[in-house]
Amino acid sequence: MMRKTLTIGLILSLFFVNGMMAQEEKDSAPSDANMEELLKEALTVHIQAKLFHDVQNVMWQSELEKLTIPGRPVTIHMQNDQARLSVHFTPYRKTPGGLILVAQSEIWLKEAATETSPENLRYFTSMKSIPLDYDETIYFYPLGKLEDLKNPNQIHIEMILKIYPYLIEKTLAGETVPDVENKGN
């Protein structure tokens, strides 16, 4: 019985993979009409990210603008020897208008070995759904919002987002908006 189920599962998965490959080949050369429809759905995600100990001591900052479509994430990565942070922002359109932004943060922390324990890697994740309107400013704190920003032993990460419809007219007129990245201190 188990062998029969396994065989049927294998055959179904082969049909599924072949069907997907045929679909990809058919859709791999998008027409101009499809591209224009895709650009009409496109969204511009503008993100300002800051890493600081206190309000006066900004250690790193970056500003970027990315083009996406609803349901596709825009991801920010921050990394050093001890930690890695990935934040995924995925916008979805609401039916009556506006957006739902799903913000997921993933944090990996390396803990040094001690006399009683070996080196350890810890993982934390969180997810938030944020309703918003176009051009509304959203503040997101992947490590949580600190009440006391004057403590120099704590790191604070702040991300400011704005999402608005992509201006297809600029593309058709030949004007492109370049990505702005790493305006570091």
PDB file of C-alpha atoms in Angstrom:
ATOM      1  CA  MET A   1       0.000   0.000   0.000  1.00  0.00           C
ATOM      2  CA  MET A   2       2.748   2.432   0.952  1.00  0.00           C
ATOM      3  CA  ARG A   3       4.734   1.592  -2.182  1.00  0.00           C
ATOM      4  CA  LYS A   4       1.638   2.225  -4.328  1.00  0.00           C
ATOM      5  CA  THR A   5       1.045   5.616  -2.641  1.00  0.00           C
ATOM      6  CA  LEU A   6       4.698   6.572  -3.092  1.00  0.00           C
ATOM      7  CA  THR A   7       4.587   5.626  -6.786  1.00  0.00           C
ATOM      8  CA  ILE A   8       1.400   7.631  -7.386  1.00  0.00           C
ATOM      9  CA  GLY A   9       2.911  10.616  -5.569  1.00  0.00           C
ATOM     10  CA  LEU A  10       6.049  10.427  -7.701  1.00  0.00           C
ATOM     11  CA  ILE A  11       4.034  10.260 -10.933  1.00  0.00           C
ATOM     12  CA  LEU A  12       1.851  13.210  -9.884  1.00  0.00           C
ATOM     13  CA  SER A  13       4.908  15.293  -8.993  1.00  0.00           C
ATOM     14  CA  LEU A  14       6.454  14.566 -12.417  1.00  0.00           C
ATOM     15  CA  PHE A  15       3.261  15.722 -14.150  1.00  0.00           C
ATOM     16  CA  PHE A  16       3.221  18.826 -11.958  1.00  0.00           C
ATOM     17  CA  VAL A  17       6.865  19.693 -12.764  1.00  0.00           C
ATOM     18  CA  ASN A  18       6.351  19.083 -16.504  1.00  0.00           C
ATOM     19  CA  GLY A  19       3.229  21.250 -16.452  1.00  0.00           C
ATOM     20  CA  MET A  20       5.127  24.041 -14.704  1.00  0.00           C
ATOM     21  CA  MET A  21       7.993  23.867 -17.211  1.00  0.00           C
ATOM     22  CA  ALA A  22       5.575  24.041 -20.139  1.00  0.00           C
ATOM     23  CA  GLN A  23       3.854  27.025 -18.527  1.00  0.00           C
ATOM     24  CA  GLU A  24       7.209  28.782 -17.984  1.00  0.00           C
ATOM     25  CA  GLU A  25       8.216  28.259 -21.616  1.00  0.00           C
ATOM     26  CA  LYS A  26       4.907  29.685 -22.791  1.00  0.00           C
ATOM     27  CA  ASP A  27       5.133  32.710 -20.465  1.00  0.00           C
ATOM     28  CA  SER A  28       8.888  33.331 -20.756  1.00  0.00           C
ATOM     29  CA  ALA A  29       8.570  35.891 -23.579  1.00  0.00           C
ATOM     30  CA  PRO A  30       6.139  38.525 -22.263  1.00  0.00           C
ATOM     31  CA  SER A  31       4.454  40.712 -24.830  1.00  0.00           C
ATOM     32  CA  ASP A  32       4.516  44.500 -24.645  1.00  0.00           C
ATOM     33  CA  ALA A  33       0.863  44.457 -23.564  1.00  0.00           C
ATOM     34  CA  ASN A  34       1.666  42.081 -20.679  1.00  0.00           C
ATOM     35  CA  MET A  35       4.615  44.248 -19.644  1.00  0.00           C
ATOM     36  CA  GLU A  36       2.471  47.384 -19.661  1.00  0.00           C
ATOM     37  CA  GLU A  37      -0.190  45.651 -17.536  1.00  0.00           C
ATOM     38  CA  LEU A  38       2.509  44.511 -15.116  1.00  0.00           C
ATOM     39  CA  LEU A  39       3.882  48.056 -14.838  1.00  0.00           C
ATOM     40  CA  LYS A  40       0.363  49.365 -14.143  1.00  0.00           C
ATOM     41  CA  GLU A  41       0.260  47.042 -11.113  1.00  0.00           C
ATOM     42  CA  ALA A  42       3.813  47.931 -10.038  1.00  0.00           C
ATOM     43  CA  LEU A  43       4.567  49.705  -6.776  1.00  0.00           C
ATOM     44  CA  THR A  44       7.542  51.794  -5.725  1.00  0.00           C
ATOM     45  CA  VAL A  45       8.827  51.032  -2.223  1.00  0.00           C
ATOM     46  CA  HIS A  46      10.986  53.786  -0.710  1.00  0.00           C
ATOM     47  CA  ILE A  47      12.951  52.762   2.409  1.00  0.00           C
ATOM     48  CA  GLN A  48      15.230  54.759   4.719  1.00  0.00           C
ATOM     49  CA  ALA A  49      17.098  52.539   7.184  1.00  0.00           C
ATOM     50  CA  LYS A  50      19.146  53.767  10.164  1.00  0.00           C
ATOM     51  CA  LEU A  51      21.249  51.946  12.725  1.00  0.00           C
ATOM     52  CA  PHE A  52      22.142  53.976  15.817  1.00  0.00           C
ATOM     53  CA  HIS A  53      23.042  53.830  19.506  1.00  0.00           C
ATOM     54  CA  ASP A  54      21.304  57.072  20.360  1.00  0.00           C
ATOM     55  CA  VAL A  55      19.607  59.858  18.424  1.00  0.00           C
ATOM     56  CA  GLN A  56      22.877  61.796  17.909  1.00  0.00           C
ATOM     57  CA  ASN A  57      25.081  58.789  17.020  1.00  0.00           C
ATOM     58  CA  VAL A  58      23.908  57.352  13.673  1.00  0.00           C
ATOM     59  CA  MET A  59      26.308  54.479  12.903  1.00  0.00           C
ATOM     60  CA  TRP A  60      24.924  53.586   9.476  1.00  0.00           C
ATOM     61  CA  GLN A  61      22.135  54.700   7.194  1.00  0.00           C
ATOM     62  CA  SER A  62      20.898  53.792   3.754  1.00  0.00           C
ATOM     63  CA  GLU A  63      18.148  54.929   1.459  1.00  0.00           C
ATOM     64  CA  LEU A  64      16.795  52.914  -1.429  1.00  0.00           C
ATOM     65  CA  GLU A  65      13.908  52.764  -3.824  1.00  0.00           C
ATOM     66  CA  LYS A  66      12.780  49.441  -5.288  1.00  0.00           C
ATOM     67  CA  LEU A  67      10.149  48.480  -7.825  1.00  0.00           C
ATOM     68  CA  THR A  68       7.896  45.517  -6.999  1.00  0.00           C
ATOM     69  CA  ILE A  69       4.462  44.097  -7.689  1.00  0.00           C
ATOM     70  CA  PRO A  70       1.851  43.175  -5.077  1.00  0.00           C
ATOM     71  CA  GLY A  71       2.785  39.899  -3.414  1.00  0.00           C
ATOM     72  CA  ARG A  72       6.543  40.172  -4.133  1.00  0.00           C
ATOM     73  CA  PRO A  73       8.809  41.114  -1.202  1.00  0.00           C
ATOM     74  CA  VAL A  74      11.465  43.803  -1.045  1.00  0.00           C
ATOM     75  CA  THR A  75      14.244  42.582   1.273  1.00  0.00           C
ATOM     76  CA  ILE A  76      16.832  44.478   3.324  1.00  0.00           C
ATOM     77  CA  HIS A  77      19.864  42.675   4.793  1.00  0.00           C
ATOM     78  CA  MET A  78      22.178  43.913   7.561  1.00  0.00           C
ATOM     79  CA  GLN A  79      25.063  41.769   8.741  1.00  0.00           C
ATOM     80  CA  ASN A  80      28.223  41.799  10.841  1.00  0.00           C
ATOM     81  CA  ASP A  81      30.343  39.130  12.560  1.00  0.00           C
ATOM     82  CA  GLN A  82      27.897  38.608  15.424  1.00  0.00           C
ATOM     83  CA  ALA A  83      24.467  39.063  13.836  1.00  0.00           C
ATOM     84  CA  ARG A  84      22.427  39.049  10.659  1.00  0.00           C
ATOM     85  CA  LEU A  85      19.108  40.802  10.112  1.00  0.00           C
ATOM     86  CA  SER A  86      16.818  40.274   7.130  1.00  0.00           C
ATOM     87  CA  VAL A  87      13.622  42.285   6.776  1.00  0.00           C
ATOM     88  CA  HIS A  88      11.094  41.394   4.076  1.00  0.00           C
ATOM     89  CA  PHE A  89       8.416  43.944   3.119  1.00  0.00           C
ATOM     90  CA  THR A  90       5.594  42.485   0.995  1.00  0.00           C
ATOM     91  CA  PRO A  91       2.813  44.842  -0.131  1.00  0.00           C
ATOM     92  CA  TYR A  92      -0.666  43.548  -1.027  1.00  0.00           C
ATOM     93  CA  ARG A  93      -3.497  45.627  -2.486  1.00  0.00           C
ATOM     94  CA  LYS A  94      -6.706  45.947  -0.461  1.00  0.00           C
ATOM     95  CA  THR A  95      -9.974  45.657  -2.373  1.00  0.00           C
ATOM     96  CA  PRO A  96     -11.485  49.073  -1.571  1.00  0.00           C
ATOM     97  CA  GLY A  97      -8.075  50.768  -1.987  1.00  0.00           C
ATOM     98  CA  GLY A  98      -4.875  51.145  -0.075  1.00  0.00           C
ATOM     99  CA  LEU A  99      -2.468  48.414   0.920  1.00  0.00           C
ATOM    100  CA  ILE A 100      -1.659  45.766   3.488  1.00  0.00           C
ATOM    101  CA  LEU A 101       2.073  45.602   4.187  1.00  0.00           C
ATOM    102  CA  VAL A 102       3.414  42.341   5.620  1.00  0.00           C
ATOM    103  CA  ALA A 103       6.710  43.034   7.393  1.00  0.00           C
ATOM    104  CA  GLN A 104       8.754  40.016   8.479  1.00  0.00           C
ATOM    105  CA  SER A 105      12.048  40.316  10.325  1.00  0.00           C
ATOM    106  CA  GLU A 106      14.514  37.476  10.840  1.00  0.00           C
ATOM    107  CA  ILE A 107      17.445  37.778  13.233  1.00  0.00           C
ATOM    108  CA  TRP A 108      20.363  35.377  13.676  1.00  0.00           C
ATOM    109  CA  LEU A 109      22.605  36.050  16.706  1.00  0.00           C
ATOM    110  CA  LYS A 110      25.892  34.297  17.343  1.00  0.00           C
ATOM    111  CA  GLU A 111      26.551  33.727  21.031  1.00  0.00           C
ATOM    112  CA  ALA A 112      30.174  33.261  21.992  1.00  0.00           C
ATOM    113  CA  ALA A 113      31.308  30.086  23.716  1.00  0.00           C
ATOM    114  CA  THR A 114      31.695  30.178  27.479  1.00  0.00           C
ATOM    115  CA  GLU A 115      33.290  27.805  29.950  1.00  0.00           C
ATOM    116  CA  THR A 116      30.012  25.922  30.306  1.00  0.00           C
ATOM    117  CA  SER A 117      28.491  26.135  26.802  1.00  0.00           C
ATOM    118  CA  PRO A 118      29.694  25.944  23.190  1.00  0.00           C
ATOM    119  CA  GLU A 119      29.194  28.666  20.596  1.00  0.00           C
ATOM    120  CA  ASN A 120      25.510  28.970  19.789  1.00  0.00           C
ATOM    121  CA  LEU A 121      23.406  30.477  16.993  1.00  0.00           C
ATOM    122  CA  ARG A 122      19.993  31.844  17.988  1.00  0.00           C
ATOM    123  CA  TYR A 123      17.159  32.677  15.596  1.00  0.00           C
ATOM    124  CA  PHE A 124      14.261  35.074  16.154  1.00  0.00           C
ATOM    125  CA  THR A 125      11.474  36.043  13.792  1.00  0.00           C
ATOM    126  CA  SER A 126       8.459  38.311  13.857  1.00  0.00           C
ATOM    127  CA  MET A 127       5.735  39.230  11.408  1.00  0.00           C
ATOM    128  CA  LYS A 128       3.367  42.195  11.320  1.00  0.00           C
ATOM    129  CA  SER A 129       0.496  43.067   8.986  1.00  0.00           C
ATOM    130  CA  ILE A 130       0.151  46.825   8.628  1.00  0.00           C
ATOM    131  CA  PRO A 131      -2.796  48.456   6.820  1.00  0.00           C
ATOM    132  CA  LEU A 132      -1.771  51.674   5.061  1.00  0.00           C
ATOM    133  CA  ASP A 133      -2.701  54.114   2.325  1.00  0.00           C
ATOM    134  CA  TYR A 134      -0.519  55.069  -0.615  1.00  0.00           C
ATOM    135  CA  ASP A 135       2.183  57.643   0.281  1.00  0.00           C
ATOM    136  CA  GLU A 136       1.604  57.061   4.014  1.00  0.00           C
ATOM    137  CA  THR A 137       4.800  57.056   6.086  1.00  0.00           C
ATOM    138  CA  ILE A 138       5.331  53.882   8.132  1.00  0.00           C
ATOM    139  CA  TYR A 139       7.962  53.480  10.862  1.00  0.00           C
ATOM    140  CA  PHE A 140       9.119  49.890  11.401  1.00  0.00           C
ATOM    141  CA  TYR A 141      11.483  48.739  14.165  1.00  0.00           C
ATOM    142  CA  PRO A 142      12.750  45.189  13.422  1.00  0.00           C
ATOM    143  CA  LEU A 143      14.333  44.861  16.884  1.00  0.00           C
ATOM    144  CA  GLY A 144      11.421  46.548  18.617  1.00  0.00           C
ATOM    145  CA  LYS A 145      11.106  50.193  19.635  1.00  0.00           C
ATOM    146  CA  LEU A 146      13.370  51.118  22.509  1.00  0.00           C
ATOM    147  CA  GLU A 147      11.893  53.363  25.172  1.00  0.00           C
ATOM    148  CA  ASP A 148      15.289  54.753  26.210  1.00  0.00           C
ATOM    149  CA  LEU A 149      17.374  55.839  23.216  1.00  0.00           C
ATOM    150  CA  LYS A 150      20.105  57.218  25.498  1.00  0.00           C
ATOM    151  CA  ASN A 151      21.524  53.809  26.481  1.00  0.00           C
ATOM    152  CA  PRO A 152      24.787  53.433  24.475  1.00  0.00           C
ATOM    153  CA  ASN A 153      24.821  49.648  25.048  1.00  0.00           C
ATOM    154  CA  GLN A 154      21.706  49.099  22.950  1.00  0.00           C
ATOM    155  CA  ILE A 155      21.430  49.234  19.169  1.00  0.00           C
ATOM    156  CA  HIS A 156      18.345  50.716  17.589  1.00  0.00           C
ATOM    157  CA  ILE A 157      17.217  50.043  13.994  1.00  0.00           C
ATOM    158  CA  GLU A 158      14.585  52.240  12.402  1.00  0.00           C
ATOM    159  CA  MET A 159      13.125  51.791   8.921  1.00  0.00           C
ATOM    160  CA  ILE A 160      10.900  54.431   7.353  1.00  0.00           C
ATOM    161  CA  LEU A 161       8.775  53.252   4.417  1.00  0.00           C
ATOM    162  CA  LYS A 162       6.563  54.838   1.812  1.00  0.00           C
ATOM    163  CA  ILE A 163       4.795  52.867  -0.901  1.00  0.00           C
ATOM    164  CA  TYR A 164       3.174  54.445  -3.909  1.00  0.00           C
ATOM    165  CA  PRO A 165       2.058  53.383  -7.379  1.00  0.00           C
ATOM    166  CA  TYR A 166       4.862  53.221  -9.935  1.00  0.00           C
ATOM    167  CA  LEU A 167       4.750  56.131 -12.380  1.00  0.00           C
ATOM    168  CA  ILE A 168       4.617  54.369 -15.725  1.00  0.00           C
ATOM    169  CA  GLU A 169       4.653  57.729 -17.546  1.00  0.00           C
ATOM    170  CA  LYS A 170       8.291  58.287 -16.507  1.00  0.00           C
ATOM    171  CA  THR A 171       9.306  54.952 -18.023  1.00  0.00           C
ATOM    172  CA  LEU A 172       7.441  55.600 -21.254  1.00  0.00           C
ATOM    173  CA  ALA A 173       9.061  59.048 -21.500  1.00  0.00           C
ATOM    174  CA  GLY A 174      12.512  57.501 -20.968  1.00  0.00           C
ATOM    175  CA  GLU A 175      13.041  59.039 -17.531  1.00  0.00           C
ATOM    176  CA  THR A 176      14.187  56.464 -15.004  1.00  0.00           C
ATOM    177  CA  VAL A 177      14.649  56.988 -11.308  1.00  0.00           C
ATOM    178  CA  PRO A 178      17.958  55.419 -10.201  1.00  0.00           C
ATOM    179  CA  ASP A 179      18.259  53.412  -6.992  1.00  0.00           C
ATOM    180  CA  VAL A 180      19.922  55.358  -4.209  1.00  0.00           C
ATOM    181  CA  GLU A 181      21.854  53.085  -1.854  1.00  0.00           C
ATOM    182  CA  ASN A 182      24.295  53.328   1.057  1.00  0.00           C
ATOM    183  CA  LYS A 183      24.480  56.933   2.059  1.00  0.00           C
ATOM    184  CA  GLY A 184      26.661  55.847   4.952  1.00  0.00           C
ATOM    185  CA  ASN A 185      28.440  57.914   7.561  1.00  0.00           C
TER     186      ASN A 185
END
